[in-house]
Amino acid sequence: MAGTDAFVEADNAEAIITRIEHKSRKIESLLKQSKPVEALKTALEGSPPNTRDERCKSANWIVVHRALMAIKDVDGMFSSLDPEYYDILMKYLYRGLSTGDRPTCDQCLRIHEKLTERAGLGCILRSLADTVNTV
Amino acid sequence: MANTLRLYLTCIRNTLEAAMCLQNFPCQEVERHNKPEVELKTSPELLLNPVVICRNEAEKCLIETSINSLRISLKVKQADELENILTKKFLRFLSMRAEAFQVLRRKPVQCLRLSNVPLACEKTLGYDISFLITNYHCEEMQKHKLIDFIVQFMEDIDKEISELKMSVNTRGRLVATEFLKQFI
């Protein structure tokens, strides 16, 4: 059983990485049209839910990072982002904060403050408590 | 500059408010024992995801939570050798008197060791000071006051280290002036 699981994982990983590459192309085009919020939405949806493959997670993180750094107006972003994306955004924010890279951390801290005001402490606790779907 | 400090402290405060949800939980392995699970890490179901919040390359904060305890480790900014020594000595002074602080841990958390081979970068990767808050502390003391204490500590530590550095430099200058007067 575990053997077939691993096999399905490897197959899926390739498919997921191809999907992530498609996504990143779409995001580049959205960013060129100066639609950073749309780009972020595309990056966040379809995040690998149950893969344990580090490469998929890293690939998706790179894509989300690109979209996050392009955001200049944080308040405007929240007015057009649906609440269902708050939890997954919080997980990516914590991943960004752990990198230690100064501009990333600055941006993530800014968004984190506004997101906590919007979504509350429950959002933070859900990202801490979810050990199954890590980002 | 001051703005990132404010954002960094706000982020830590919000994370601590969410993470400080502690309850009493007797040890599952040994009867009649009650241990802080975040220190032992024996059962993964009792631990939450550890979170690292970095302000920049030099300053970061690690927050690890479990069902009955919470560990906060801080790495303080150290710009040069002198600040390095001052920070180490000052924080060692505080850690030795951990009993008085109650929530302070006697040894700061080191970086994760994958093998027993000592790493050259271990000293720089580890943290400078650690706090351990258990459910008993939350029962005796108020949660928001504990969080205020930690955040206040982080603000004050920078001021203390700069004051110490200034006094060392002043003393050094005075001593050198006095000593070298005999050669004029």
Short mmCIF file of N, CA and C in Angstrom, two decimals, chain A residues 1 4 6 8 17 21 26 29 32 43 59 67 71 74 76 89-90 92 97-98 100-101 104 118-119:
data_model
loop_
_atom_site.label_atom_id
_atom_site.label_comp_id
_atom_site.label_asym_id
_atom_site.label_seq_id
_atom_site.Cartn_x
_atom_site.Cartn_y
_atom_site.Cartn_z
N MET A 1 0.85 -1.20 0.00
CA MET A 1 0.00 0.00 0.00
C MET A 1 0.88 1.24 0.00
N THR A 4 2.53 1.70 -3.42
CA THR A 4 1.71 2.32 -4.47
C THR A 4 1.52 3.80 -4.18
N ALA A 6 3.66 5.78 -2.80
CA ALA A 6 4.88 6.49 -3.20
C ALA A 6 4.91 6.64 -4.72
N VAL A 8 2.31 6.75 -6.76
CA VAL A 8 1.32 7.77 -7.16
C VAL A 8 1.87 9.16 -6.88
N ILE A 17 4.20 19.71 -10.85
CA ILE A 17 5.23 20.69 -11.21
C ILE A 17 4.92 21.31 -12.57
N GLU A 21 4.29 25.25 -13.32
CA GLU A 21 4.95 26.04 -14.37
C GLU A 21 3.93 26.81 -15.21
N LYS A 26 1.17 32.14 -16.32
CA LYS A 26 -0.03 32.97 -16.25
C LYS A 26 0.21 34.16 -15.32
N SER A 29 2.23 36.95 -16.86
CA SER A 29 1.44 37.79 -17.78
C SER A 29 0.51 38.70 -17.00
N LYS A 32 2.47 41.58 -15.69
CA LYS A 32 2.79 42.58 -16.73
C LYS A 32 1.59 43.48 -16.95
N ALA A 43 -1.90 32.30 -7.79
CA ALA A 43 -0.81 31.58 -7.14
C ALA A 43 -1.32 30.77 -5.96
N ALA A 59 8.48 24.73 -5.42
CA ALA A 59 8.09 25.35 -6.68
C ALA A 59 6.92 26.28 -6.48
N ALA A 67 4.46 36.59 -6.66
CA ALA A 67 3.21 37.37 -6.63
C ALA A 67 3.16 38.27 -5.41
N ILE A 71 3.09 42.95 -4.83
CA ILE A 71 1.95 43.69 -4.26
C ILE A 71 2.46 44.96 -3.59
N VAL A 74 -1.46 47.02 0.06
CA VAL A 74 -1.93 45.87 0.84
C VAL A 74 -3.42 45.97 1.15
N GLY A 76 -5.77 47.53 -0.52
CA GLY A 76 -6.54 47.27 -1.73
C GLY A 76 -6.60 45.80 -2.04
N LEU A 89 -2.92 31.90 2.65
CA LEU A 89 -2.00 33.05 2.58
C LEU A 89 -1.19 33.16 3.86
N MET A 90 -1.83 32.91 5.01
CA MET A 90 -1.13 32.98 6.30
C MET A 90 -0.01 31.95 6.35
N TYR A 92 1.68 30.77 3.84
CA TYR A 92 2.78 31.23 2.99
C TYR A 92 3.51 32.41 3.62
N LEU A 97 8.38 34.50 6.24
CA LEU A 97 9.07 35.07 7.39
C LEU A 97 10.23 34.20 7.83
N SER A 98 10.19 32.90 7.54
CA SER A 98 11.28 32.05 7.99
C SER A 98 12.49 32.13 7.06
N GLY A 100 14.21 34.87 6.16
CA GLY A 100 15.24 35.75 6.68
C GLY A 100 15.77 36.75 5.68
N ASP A 101 15.21 36.75 4.47
CA ASP A 101 15.66 37.69 3.46
C ASP A 101 14.95 39.03 3.67
N THR A 104 11.77 40.29 1.58
CA THR A 104 10.67 39.34 1.75
C THR A 104 10.05 39.51 3.12
N ARG A 118 -7.77 41.52 9.65
CA ARG A 118 -8.93 41.05 8.89
C ARG A 118 -9.44 39.72 9.37
N ALA A 119 -8.51 38.76 9.46
CA ALA A 119 -8.95 37.37 9.66
C ALA A 119 -8.95 36.95 11.12
#
